mmCIF file as gemmi writes it, N, C-alpha and C atoms, coordinates in Angstrom:
data_model
loop_
_atom_site.group_PDB
_atom_site.id
_atom_site.type_symbol
_atom_site.label_atom_id
_atom_site.label_alt_id
_atom_site.label_comp_id
_atom_site.label_asym_id
_atom_site.label_entity_id
_atom_site.label_seq_id
_atom_site.pdbx_PDB_ins_code
_atom_site.Cartn_x
_atom_site.Cartn_y
_atom_site.Cartn_z
_atom_site.occupancy
_atom_site.B_iso_or_equiv
_atom_site.pdbx_formal_charge
_atom_site.auth_seq_id
_atom_site.auth_asym_id
_atom_site.pdbx_PDB_model_num
ATOM 1 N N . UNK Axp A 1 ? 87.391 9.066 15.41 1 0 ? 1 A 1
ATOM 2 C CA . UNK Axp A 1 ? 87.008 9.268 14.041 1 0 ? 1 A 1
ATOM 3 C C . UNK Axp A 1 ? 85.51 8.996 13.93 1 0 ? 1 A 1
ATOM 4 N N . UNK Axp A 2 ? 84.759 10.007 13.477 1 0 ? 2 A 1
ATOM 5 C CA . UNK Axp A 2 ? 83.31 9.842 13.325 1 0 ? 2 A 1
ATOM 6 C C . UNK Axp A 2 ? 82.994 9.506 11.871 1 0 ? 2 A 1
ATOM 7 N N . UNK Axp A 3 ? 82.278 8.426 11.667 1 0 ? 3 A 1
ATOM 8 C CA . UNK Axp A 3 ? 81.862 7.973 10.343 1 0 ? 3 A 1
ATOM 9 C C . UNK Axp A 3 ? 80.363 8.149 10.217 1 0 ? 3 A 1
ATOM 10 N N . UNK Axp A 4 ? 79.908 8.488 9.023 1 0 ? 4 A 1
ATOM 11 C CA . UNK Axp A 4 ? 78.469 8.568 8.775 1 0 ? 4 A 1
ATOM 12 C C . UNK Axp A 4 ? 78.178 8.097 7.359 1 0 ? 4 A 1
ATOM 13 N N . UNK Axp A 5 ? 76.97 7.621 7.141 1 0 ? 5 A 1
ATOM 14 C CA . UNK Axp A 5 ? 76.548 7.108 5.848 1 0 ? 5 A 1
ATOM 15 C C . UNK Axp A 5 ? 75.055 7.327 5.698 1 0 ? 5 A 1
ATOM 16 N N . UNK Axp A 6 ? 74.559 7.182 4.467 1 0 ? 6 A 1
ATOM 17 C CA . UNK Axp A 6 ? 73.127 7.342 4.219 1 0 ? 6 A 1
ATOM 18 C C . UNK Axp A 6 ? 72.415 6.03 4.566 1 0 ? 6 A 1
ATOM 19 N N . UNK Axp A 7 ? 71.158 6.14 4.928 1 0 ? 7 A 1
ATOM 20 C CA . UNK Axp A 7 ? 70.42 4.948 5.342 1 0 ? 7 A 1
ATOM 21 C C . UNK Axp A 7 ? 70.065 4.065 4.14 1 0 ? 7 A 1
ATOM 22 N N . UNK Axp A 8 ? 69.896 2.806 4.421 1 0 ? 8 A 1
ATOM 23 C CA . UNK Axp A 8 ? 69.554 1.792 3.424 1 0 ? 8 A 1
ATOM 24 C C . UNK Axp A 8 ? 68.173 2.078 2.85 1 0 ? 8 A 1
ATOM 25 N N . UNK Axp A 9 ? 68.08 1.973 1.518 1 0 ? 9 A 1
ATOM 26 C CA . UNK Axp A 9 ? 66.8 2.203 0.846 1 0 ? 9 A 1
ATOM 27 C C . UNK Axp A 9 ? 66.509 1.121 -0.196 1 0 ? 9 A 1
ATOM 28 N N . UNK Axp A 10 ? 66.976 -0.08 0.051 1 0 ? 10 A 1
ATOM 29 C CA . UNK Axp A 10 ? 66.81 -1.166 -0.911 1 0 ? 10 A 1
ATOM 30 C C . UNK Axp A 10 ? 65.417 -1.77 -0.89 1 0 ? 10 A 1
ATOM 31 N N . UNK Axp A 11 ? 65.177 -2.668 -1.834 1 0 ? 11 A 1
ATOM 32 C CA . UNK Axp A 11 ? 63.877 -3.315 -1.962 1 0 ? 11 A 1
ATOM 33 C C . UNK Axp A 11 ? 63.669 -4.447 -0.97 1 0 ? 11 A 1
ATOM 34 N N . UNK Axp A 12 ? 64.721 -5.178 -0.624 1 0 ? 12 A 1
ATOM 35 C CA . UNK Axp A 12 ? 64.639 -6.256 0.356 1 0 ? 12 A 1
ATOM 36 C C . UNK Axp A 12 ? 64.684 -5.665 1.769 1 0 ? 12 A 1
ATOM 37 N N . UNK Axp A 13 ? 64.24 -6.429 2.726 1 0 ? 13 A 1
ATOM 38 C CA . UNK Axp A 13 ? 64.292 -5.976 4.117 1 0 ? 13 A 1
ATOM 39 C C . UNK Axp A 13 ? 65.747 -5.79 4.567 1 0 ? 13 A 1
ATOM 40 N N . UNK Axp A 14 ? 65.971 -4.778 5.375 1 0 ? 14 A 1
ATOM 41 C CA . UNK Axp A 14 ? 67.292 -4.459 5.904 1 0 ? 14 A 1
ATOM 42 C C . UNK Axp A 14 ? 67.714 -5.507 6.931 1 0 ? 14 A 1
ATOM 43 N N . UNK Axp A 15 ? 69.027 -5.843 6.948 1 0 ? 15 A 1
ATOM 44 C CA . UNK Axp A 15 ? 69.549 -6.758 7.969 1 0 ? 15 A 1
ATOM 45 C C . UNK Axp A 15 ? 70.57 -6.056 8.867 1 0 ? 15 A 1
ATOM 46 N N . UNK Axp A 16 ? 71.594 -5.42 8.262 1 0 ? 16 A 1
ATOM 47 C CA . UNK Axp A 16 ? 72.627 -4.805 9.105 1 0 ? 16 A 1
ATOM 48 C C . UNK Axp A 16 ? 73.559 -3.923 8.282 1 0 ? 16 A 1
ATOM 49 N N . UNK Axp A 17 ? 74.217 -3.014 8.992 1 0 ? 17 A 1
ATOM 50 C CA . UNK Axp A 17 ? 75.374 -2.303 8.469 1 0 ? 17 A 1
ATOM 51 C C . UNK Axp A 17 ? 76.589 -2.913 9.154 1 0 ? 17 A 1
ATOM 52 N N . UNK Axp A 18 ? 77.682 -3.041 8.429 1 0 ? 18 A 1
ATOM 53 C CA . UNK Axp A 18 ? 78.945 -3.48 9.017 1 0 ? 18 A 1
ATOM 54 C C . UNK Axp A 18 ? 79.97 -2.38 8.789 1 0 ? 18 A 1
ATOM 55 N N . UNK Axp A 19 ? 80.564 -1.89 9.851 1 0 ? 19 A 1
ATOM 56 C CA . UNK Axp A 19 ? 81.599 -0.874 9.755 1 0 ? 19 A 1
ATOM 57 C C . UNK Axp A 19 ? 82.94 -1.598 9.811 1 0 ? 19 A 1
ATOM 58 N N . UNK Axp A 20 ? 83.721 -1.427 8.756 1 0 ? 20 A 1
ATOM 59 C CA . UNK Axp A 20 ? 84.989 -2.139 8.605 1 0 ? 20 A 1
ATOM 60 C C . UNK Axp A 20 ? 86.156 -1.165 8.629 1 0 ? 20 A 1
ATOM 61 N N . UNK Axp A 21 ? 87.292 -1.637 9.137 1 0 ? 21 A 1
ATOM 62 C CA . UNK Axp A 21 ? 88.493 -0.799 9.174 1 0 ? 21 A 1
ATOM 63 C C . UNK Axp A 21 ? 89.708 -1.681 8.925 1 0 ? 21 A 1
ATOM 64 N N . UNK Axp A 22 ? 90.683 -1.127 8.207 1 0 ? 22 A 1
ATOM 65 C CA . UNK Axp A 22 ? 91.961 -1.824 8.076 1 0 ? 22 A 1
ATOM 66 C C . UNK Axp A 22 ? 93.089 -0.826 8.243 1 0 ? 22 A 1
ATOM 67 N N . UNK Axp A 23 ? 94.205 -1.33 8.696 1 0 ? 23 A 1
ATOM 68 C CA . UNK Axp A 23 ? 95.413 -0.534 8.774 1 0 ? 23 A 1
ATOM 69 C C . UNK Axp A 23 ? 95.962 -0.472 7.356 1 0 ? 23 A 1
ATOM 70 N N . UNK Axp A 24 ? 96.254 0.74 6.885 1 0 ? 24 A 1
ATOM 71 C CA . UNK Axp A 24 ? 96.762 0.87 5.524 1 0 ? 24 A 1
ATOM 72 C C . UNK Axp A 24 ? 98.053 0.085 5.381 1 0 ? 24 A 1
ATOM 73 N N . UNK Axp A 25 ? 98.151 -0.623 4.271 1 0 ? 25 A 1
ATOM 74 C CA . UNK Axp A 25 ? 99.294 -1.474 4.013 1 0 ? 25 A 1
ATOM 75 C C . UNK Axp A 25 ? 99.01 -2.938 4.301 1 0 ? 25 A 1
ATOM 76 N N . UNK Axp A 26 ? 97.948 -3.228 5.049 1 0 ? 26 A 1
ATOM 77 C CA . UNK Axp A 26 ? 97.544 -4.602 5.311 1 0 ? 26 A 1
ATOM 78 C C . UNK Axp A 26 ? 96.433 -4.987 4.35 1 0 ? 26 A 1
ATOM 79 N N . UNK Axp A 27 ? 96.177 -6.271 4.229 1 0 ? 27 A 1
ATOM 80 C CA . UNK Axp A 27 ? 95.208 -6.77 3.252 1 0 ? 27 A 1
ATOM 81 C C . UNK Axp A 27 ? 93.772 -6.763 3.74 1 0 ? 27 A 1
ATOM 82 N N . UNK Axp A 28 ? 93.537 -7.218 4.94 1 0 ? 28 A 1
ATOM 83 C CA . UNK Axp A 28 ? 92.174 -7.506 5.388 1 0 ? 28 A 1
ATOM 84 C C . UNK Axp A 28 ? 91.551 -6.37 6.201 1 0 ? 28 A 1
ATOM 85 N N . UNK Axp A 29 ? 90.251 -6.217 6.009 1 0 ? 29 A 1
ATOM 86 C CA . UNK Axp A 29 ? 89.455 -5.321 6.847 1 0 ? 29 A 1
ATOM 87 C C . UNK Axp A 29 ? 88.996 -6.091 8.078 1 0 ? 29 A 1
ATOM 88 N N . UNK Axp A 30 ? 88.922 -5.413 9.213 1 0 ? 30 A 1
ATOM 89 C CA . UNK Axp A 30 ? 88.353 -5.967 10.435 1 0 ? 30 A 1
ATOM 90 C C . UNK Axp A 30 ? 86.984 -5.334 10.656 1 0 ? 30 A 1
ATOM 91 N N . UNK Axp A 31 ? 86.044 -6.101 11.164 1 0 ? 31 A 1
ATOM 92 C CA . UNK Axp A 31 ? 84.721 -5.573 11.483 1 0 ? 31 A 1
ATOM 93 C C . UNK Axp A 31 ? 84.786 -4.892 12.85 1 0 ? 31 A 1
ATOM 94 N N . UNK Axp A 32 ? 84.487 -3.594 12.866 1 0 ? 32 A 1
ATOM 95 C CA . UNK Axp A 32 ? 84.471 -2.85 14.124 1 0 ? 32 A 1
ATOM 96 C C . UNK Axp A 32 ? 83.161 -3.02 14.866 1 0 ? 32 A 1
ATOM 97 N N . UNK Axp A 33 ? 82.061 -2.991 14.102 1 0 ? 33 A 1
ATOM 98 C CA . UNK Axp A 33 ? 80.735 -3.079 14.719 1 0 ? 33 A 1
ATOM 99 C C . UNK Axp A 33 ? 79.73 -3.536 13.665 1 0 ? 33 A 1
ATOM 100 N N . UNK Axp A 34 ? 78.72 -4.268 14.109 1 0 ? 34 A 1
ATOM 101 C CA . UNK Axp A 34 ? 77.574 -4.633 13.269 1 0 ? 34 A 1
ATOM 102 C C . UNK Axp A 34 ? 76.373 -3.898 13.852 1 0 ? 34 A 1
ATOM 103 N N . UNK Axp A 35 ? 75.733 -3.074 13.034 1 0 ? 35 A 1
ATOM 104 C CA . UNK Axp A 35 ? 74.607 -2.246 13.462 1 0 ? 35 A 1
ATOM 105 C C . UNK Axp A 35 ? 73.334 -2.835 12.864 1 0 ? 35 A 1
ATOM 106 N N . UNK Axp A 36 ? 72.39 -3.208 13.721 1 0 ? 36 A 1
ATOM 107 C CA . UNK Axp A 36 ? 71.158 -3.825 13.213 1 0 ? 36 A 1
ATOM 108 C C . UNK Axp A 36 ? 69.964 -2.876 13.187 1 0 ? 36 A 1
ATOM 109 N N . UNK Axp A 37 ? 70.194 -1.611 13.465 1 0 ? 37 A 1
ATOM 110 C CA . UNK Axp A 37 ? 69.14 -0.598 13.392 1 0 ? 37 A 1
ATOM 111 C C . UNK Axp A 37 ? 69.325 0.22 12.112 1 0 ? 37 A 1
ATOM 112 N N . UNK Axp A 38 ? 68.364 0.155 11.217 1 0 ? 38 A 1
ATOM 113 C CA . UNK Axp A 38 ? 68.455 0.855 9.935 1 0 ? 38 A 1
ATOM 114 C C . UNK Axp A 38 ? 68.61 2.362 10.115 1 0 ? 38 A 1
ATOM 115 N N . UNK Axp A 39 ? 68.038 2.921 11.152 1 0 ? 39 A 1
ATOM 116 C CA . UNK Axp A 39 ? 68.079 4.368 11.361 1 0 ? 39 A 1
ATOM 117 C C . UNK Axp A 39 ? 69.426 4.855 11.926 1 0 ? 39 A 1
ATOM 118 N N . UNK Axp A 40 ? 70.261 3.95 12.407 1 0 ? 40 A 1
ATOM 119 C CA . UNK Axp A 40 ? 71.572 4.326 12.939 1 0 ? 40 A 1
ATOM 120 C C . UNK Axp A 40 ? 72.55 4.442 11.777 1 0 ? 40 A 1
ATOM 121 N N . UNK Axp A 41 ? 73.016 5.656 11.518 1 0 ? 41 A 1
ATOM 122 C CA . UNK Axp A 41 ? 73.894 5.884 10.364 1 0 ? 41 A 1
ATOM 123 C C . UNK Axp A 41 ? 75.182 6.605 10.744 1 0 ? 41 A 1
ATOM 124 N N . UNK Axp A 42 ? 75.6 6.459 11.989 1 0 ? 42 A 1
ATOM 125 C CA . UNK Axp A 42 ? 76.876 7.022 12.423 1 0 ? 42 A 1
ATOM 126 C C . UNK Axp A 42 ? 77.568 6.056 13.372 1 0 ? 42 A 1
ATOM 127 N N . UNK Axp A 43 ? 78.877 6.171 13.432 1 0 ? 43 A 1
ATOM 128 C CA . UNK Axp A 43 ? 79.686 5.392 14.358 1 0 ? 43 A 1
ATOM 129 C C . UNK Axp A 43 ? 80.946 6.185 14.637 1 0 ? 43 A 1
ATOM 130 N N . UNK Axp A 44 ? 81.364 6.215 15.897 1 0 ? 44 A 1
ATOM 131 C CA . UNK Axp A 44 ? 82.605 6.887 16.268 1 0 ? 44 A 1
ATOM 132 C C . UNK Axp A 44 ? 83.629 5.841 16.676 1 0 ? 44 A 1
ATOM 133 N N . UNK Axp A 45 ? 84.718 5.815 15.942 1 0 ? 45 A 1
ATOM 134 C CA . UNK Axp A 45 ? 85.812 4.885 16.226 1 0 ? 45 A 1
ATOM 135 C C . UNK Axp A 45 ? 86.716 5.514 17.277 1 0 ? 45 A 1
ATOM 136 N N . UNK Axp A 46 ? 86.704 4.951 18.466 1 0 ? 46 A 1
ATOM 137 C CA . UNK Axp A 46 ? 87.521 5.473 19.563 1 0 ? 46 A 1
ATOM 138 C C . UNK Axp A 46 ? 88.751 4.603 19.826 1 0 ? 46 A 1
ATOM 139 N N . UNK Axp A 47 ? 89.025 3.666 18.931 1 0 ? 47 A 1
ATOM 140 C CA . UNK Axp A 47 ? 90.13 2.737 19.156 1 0 ? 47 A 1
ATOM 141 C C . UNK Axp A 47 ? 91.321 3.006 18.238 1 0 ? 47 A 1
ATOM 142 N N . UNK Axp A 48 ? 91.49 4.26 17.834 1 0 ? 48 A 1
ATOM 143 C CA . UNK Axp A 48 ? 92.597 4.608 16.944 1 0 ? 48 A 1
ATOM 144 C C . UNK Axp A 48 ? 93.931 4.558 17.679 1 0 ? 48 A 1
ATOM 145 N N . UNK Axp A 49 ? 94.982 4.246 16.938 1 0 ? 49 A 1
ATOM 146 C CA . UNK Axp A 49 ? 96.339 4.226 17.455 1 0 ? 49 A 1
ATOM 147 C C . UNK Axp A 49 ? 97.124 5.346 16.792 1 0 ? 49 A 1
ATOM 148 N N . UNK Axp A 50 ? 97.926 6.035 17.569 1 0 ? 50 A 1
ATOM 149 C CA . UNK Axp A 50 ? 98.728 7.135 17.024 1 0 ? 50 A 1
ATOM 150 C C . UNK Axp A 50 ? 99.682 6.627 15.944 1 0 ? 50 A 1
ATOM 151 N N . UNK Axp A 51 ? 99.983 7.519 14.994 1 0 ? 51 A 1
ATOM 152 C CA . UNK Axp A 51 ? 100.936 7.24 13.917 1 0 ? 51 A 1
ATOM 153 C C . UNK Axp A 51 ? 100.512 6.068 13.029 1 0 ? 51 A 1
ATOM 154 N N . UNK Axp A 52 ? 99.205 5.873 12.89 1 0 ? 52 A 1
ATOM 155 C CA . UNK Axp A 52 ? 98.671 4.774 12.093 1 0 ? 52 A 1
ATOM 156 C C . UNK Axp A 52 ? 97.615 5.304 11.132 1 0 ? 52 A 1
ATOM 157 N N . UNK Axp A 53 ? 97.759 4.972 9.859 1 0 ? 53 A 1
ATOM 158 C CA . UNK Axp A 53 ? 96.782 5.36 8.846 1 0 ? 53 A 1
ATOM 159 C C . UNK Axp A 53 ? 95.773 4.222 8.682 1 0 ? 53 A 1
ATOM 160 N N . UNK Axp A 54 ? 94.511 4.598 8.456 1 0 ? 54 A 1
ATOM 161 C CA . UNK Axp A 54 ? 93.444 3.609 8.344 1 0 ? 54 A 1
ATOM 162 C C . UNK Axp A 54 ? 92.628 3.83 7.074 1 0 ? 54 A 1
ATOM 163 N N . UNK Axp A 55 ? 91.949 2.769 6.647 1 0 ? 55 A 1
ATOM 164 C CA . UNK Axp A 55 ? 90.92 2.842 5.616 1 0 ? 55 A 1
ATOM 165 C C . UNK Axp A 55 ? 89.639 2.296 6.217 1 0 ? 55 A 1
ATOM 166 N N . UNK Axp A 56 ? 88.519 2.945 5.891 1 0 ? 56 A 1
ATOM 167 C CA . UNK Axp A 56 ? 87.21 2.534 6.391 1 0 ? 56 A 1
ATOM 168 C C . UNK Axp A 56 ? 86.292 2.183 5.236 1 0 ? 56 A 1
ATOM 169 N N . UNK Axp A 57 ? 85.345 1.302 5.526 1 0 ? 57 A 1
ATOM 170 C CA . UNK Axp A 57 ? 84.332 0.925 4.541 1 0 ? 57 A 1
ATOM 171 C C . UNK Axp A 57 ? 83.082 0.52 5.318 1 0 ? 57 A 1
ATOM 172 N N . UNK Axp A 58 ? 81.92 0.813 4.764 1 0 ? 58 A 1
ATOM 173 C CA . UNK Axp A 58 ? 80.653 0.39 5.364 1 0 ? 58 A 1
ATOM 174 C C . UNK Axp A 58 ? 79.964 -0.519 4.361 1 0 ? 58 A 1
ATOM 175 N N . UNK Axp A 59 ? 79.526 -1.676 4.824 1 0 ? 59 A 1
ATOM 176 C CA . UNK Axp A 59 ? 78.732 -2.555 3.976 1 0 ? 59 A 1
ATOM 177 C C . UNK Axp A 59 ? 77.322 -2.61 4.539 1 0 ? 59 A 1
ATOM 178 N N . UNK Axp A 60 ? 76.371 -2.746 3.647 1 0 ? 60 A 1
ATOM 179 C CA . UNK Axp A 60 ? 74.982 -2.94 4.056 1 0 ? 60 A 1
ATOM 180 C C . UNK Axp A 60 ? 74.591 -4.346 3.611 1 0 ? 60 A 1
ATOM 181 N N . UNK Axp A 61 ? 73.863 -5.03 4.481 1 0 ? 61 A 1
ATOM 182 C CA . UNK Axp A 61 ? 73.428 -6.394 4.2 1 0 ? 61 A 1
ATOM 183 C C . UNK Axp A 61 ? 71.904 -6.413 4.266 1 0 ? 61 A 1
ATOM 184 N N . UNK Axp A 62 ? 71.271 -7.009 3.24 1 0 ? 62 A 1
ATOM 185 C CA . UNK Axp A 62 ? 69.813 -7.116 3.29 1 0 ? 62 A 1
ATOM 186 C C . UNK Axp A 62 ? 69.422 -8.491 3.822 1 0 ? 62 A 1
ATOM 187 N N . UNK Axp A 63 ? 68.14 -8.702 4.024 1 0 ? 63 A 1
ATOM 188 C CA . UNK Axp A 63 ? 67.64 -9.942 4.615 1 0 ? 63 A 1
ATOM 189 C C . UNK Axp A 63 ? 67.939 -11.169 3.763 1 0 ? 63 A 1
ATOM 190 N N . UNK Axp A 64 ? 68.142 -10.985 2.474 1 0 ? 64 A 1
ATOM 191 C CA . UNK Axp A 64 ? 68.476 -12.103 1.587 1 0 ? 64 A 1
ATOM 192 C C . UNK Axp A 64 ? 69.964 -12.441 1.642 1 0 ? 64 A 1
ATOM 193 N N . UNK Axp A 65 ? 70.755 -11.64 2.38 1 0 ? 65 A 1
ATOM 194 C CA . UNK Axp A 65 ? 72.183 -11.905 2.514 1 0 ? 65 A 1
ATOM 195 C C . UNK Axp A 65 ? 73.063 -11.179 1.518 1 0 ? 65 A 1
ATOM 196 N N . UNK Axp A 66 ? 72.474 -10.364 0.644 1 0 ? 66 A 1
ATOM 197 C CA . UNK Axp A 66 ? 73.261 -9.611 -0.324 1 0 ? 66 A 1
ATOM 198 C C . UNK Axp A 66 ? 73.963 -8.453 0.377 1 0 ? 66 A 1
ATOM 199 N N . UNK Axp A 67 ? 75.251 -8.285 0.083 1 0 ? 67 A 1
ATOM 200 C CA . UNK Axp A 67 ? 76.041 -7.205 0.669 1 0 ? 67 A 1
ATOM 201 C C . UNK Axp A 67 ? 76.456 -6.215 -0.409 1 0 ? 67 A 1
ATOM 202 N N . UNK Axp A 68 ? 76.409 -4.947 -0.074 1 0 ? 68 A 1
ATOM 203 C CA . UNK Axp A 68 ? 76.911 -3.889 -0.946 1 0 ? 68 A 1
ATOM 204 C C . UNK Axp A 68 ? 77.861 -3.031 -0.12 1 0 ? 68 A 1
ATOM 205 N N . UNK Axp A 69 ? 79.05 -2.804 -0.652 1 0 ? 69 A 1
ATOM 206 C CA . UNK Axp A 69 ? 80.08 -2.071 0.092 1 0 ? 69 A 1
ATOM 207 C C . UNK Axp A 69 ? 80.254 -0.661 -0.457 1 0 ? 69 A 1
ATOM 208 N N . UNK Axp A 70 ? 80.549 0.255 0.447 1 0 ? 70 A 1
ATOM 209 C CA . UNK Axp A 70 ? 80.895 1.62 0.053 1 0 ? 70 A 1
ATOM 210 C C . UNK Axp A 70 ? 82.321 1.62 -0.498 1 0 ? 70 A 1
ATOM 211 N N . UNK Axp A 71 ? 82.705 2.715 -1.095 1 0 ? 71 A 1
ATOM 212 C CA . UNK Axp A 71 ? 84.104 2.859 -1.461 1 0 ? 71 A 1
ATOM 213 C C . UNK Axp A 71 ? 84.905 3.083 -0.178 1 0 ? 71 A 1
ATOM 214 N N . UNK Axp A 72 ? 86.153 2.713 -0.2 1 0 ? 72 A 1
ATOM 215 C CA . UNK Axp A 72 ? 87.013 2.906 0.968 1 0 ? 72 A 1
ATOM 216 C C . UNK Axp A 72 ? 87.367 4.373 1.127 1 0 ? 72 A 1
ATOM 217 N N . UNK Axp A 73 ? 87.408 4.822 2.361 1 0 ? 73 A 1
ATOM 218 C CA . UNK Axp A 73 ? 87.834 6.175 2.697 1 0 ? 73 A 1
ATOM 219 C C . UNK Axp A 73 ? 89.051 6.056 3.604 1 0 ? 73 A 1
ATOM 220 N N . UNK Axp A 74 ? 90.095 6.79 3.282 1 0 ? 74 A 1
ATOM 221 C CA . UNK Axp A 74 ? 91.33 6.699 4.046 1 0 ? 74 A 1
ATOM 222 C C . UNK Axp A 74 ? 91.559 7.946 4.888 1 0 ? 74 A 1
ATOM 223 N N . UNK Axp A 75 ? 92.188 7.729 6.034 1 0 ? 75 A 1
ATOM 224 C CA . UNK Axp A 75 ? 92.62 8.85 6.875 1 0 ? 75 A 1
ATOM 225 C C . UNK Axp A 75 ? 94.088 8.629 7.217 1 0 ? 75 A 1
ATOM 226 N N . UNK Axp A 76 ? 94.796 9.714 7.38 1 0 ? 76 A 1
ATOM 227 C CA . UNK Axp A 76 ? 96.229 9.623 7.67 1 0 ? 76 A 1
ATOM 228 C C . UNK Axp A 76 ? 96.492 9.261 9.126 1 0 ? 76 A 1
ATOM 229 N N . UNK Axp A 77 ? 95.531 9.424 9.99 1 0 ? 77 A 1
ATOM 230 C CA . UNK Axp A 77 ? 95.744 9.164 11.398 1 0 ? 77 A 1
ATOM 231 C C . UNK Axp A 77 ? 96.226 10.426 12.1 1 0 ? 77 A 1
ATOM 232 N N . UNK Axp A 78 ? 96.728 10.275 13.297 1 0 ? 78 A 1
ATOM 233 C CA . UNK Axp A 78 ? 97.205 11.42 14.042 1 0 ? 78 A 1
ATOM 234 C C . UNK Axp A 78 ? 98.601 11.121 14.585 1 0 ? 78 A 1
ATOM 235 N N . UNK Axp A 79 ? 99.334 12.162 14.827 1 0 ? 79 A 1
ATOM 236 C CA . UNK Axp A 79 ? 100.712 12.033 15.291 1 0 ? 79 A 1
ATOM 237 C C . UNK Axp A 79 ? 100.814 12.584 16.705 1 0 ? 79 A 1
ATOM 238 N N . UNK Axp A 80 ? 101.473 11.845 17.554 1 0 ? 80 A 1
ATOM 239 C CA . UNK Axp A 80 ? 101.764 12.325 18.905 1 0 ? 80 A 1
ATOM 240 C C . UNK Axp A 80 ? 103.24 12.697 18.942 1 0 ? 80 A 1
ATOM 241 N N . UNK Axp A 81 ? 103.489 13.936 19.233 1 0 ? 81 A 1
ATOM 242 C CA . UNK Axp A 81 ? 104.86 14.424 19.298 1 0 ? 81 A 1
ATOM 243 C C . UNK Axp A 81 ? 105.294 14.514 20.774 1 0 ? 81 A 1
ATOM 244 N N . UNK Axp A 82 ? 106.589 14.36 21.025 1 0 ? 82 A 1
ATOM 245 C CA . UNK Axp A 82 ? 107.054 14.478 22.401 1 0 ? 82 A 1
ATOM 246 C C . UNK Axp A 82 ? 106.895 15.886 22.929 1 0 ? 82 A 1
ATOM 247 N N . UNK Axp A 83 ? 106.742 15.997 24.222 1 0 ? 83 A 1
ATOM 248 C CA . UNK Axp A 83 ? 106.633 17.292 24.877 1 0 ? 83 A 1
ATOM 249 C C . UNK Axp A 83 ? 108.028 17.938 24.902 1 0 ? 83 A 1
ATOM 250 N N . UNK Axp A 84 ? 108.084 19.182 24.552 1 0 ? 84 A 1
ATOM 251 C CA . UNK Axp A 84 ? 109.373 19.871 24.565 1 0 ? 84 A 1
ATOM 252 C C . UNK Axp A 84 ? 109.503 20.742 25.787 1 0 ? 84 A 1
């Protein structure tokens, strides 16, 4: 799953992007990666599990520690069917 977002344009100095993922139906998001390069605005999640739906969110953190989160985006996942 390839994720992309727009680059940070805030007034405070940039600190990091955090790419978060949760399994739909569970409460907590897990941090997949922390990106400390402001120009990096994509991430490919290669750790997907078949028959599992996910929600993703990206947060940006500035040097003062303020975090702003994107809206969650959901995907249905993929299905592996038996060979016939």
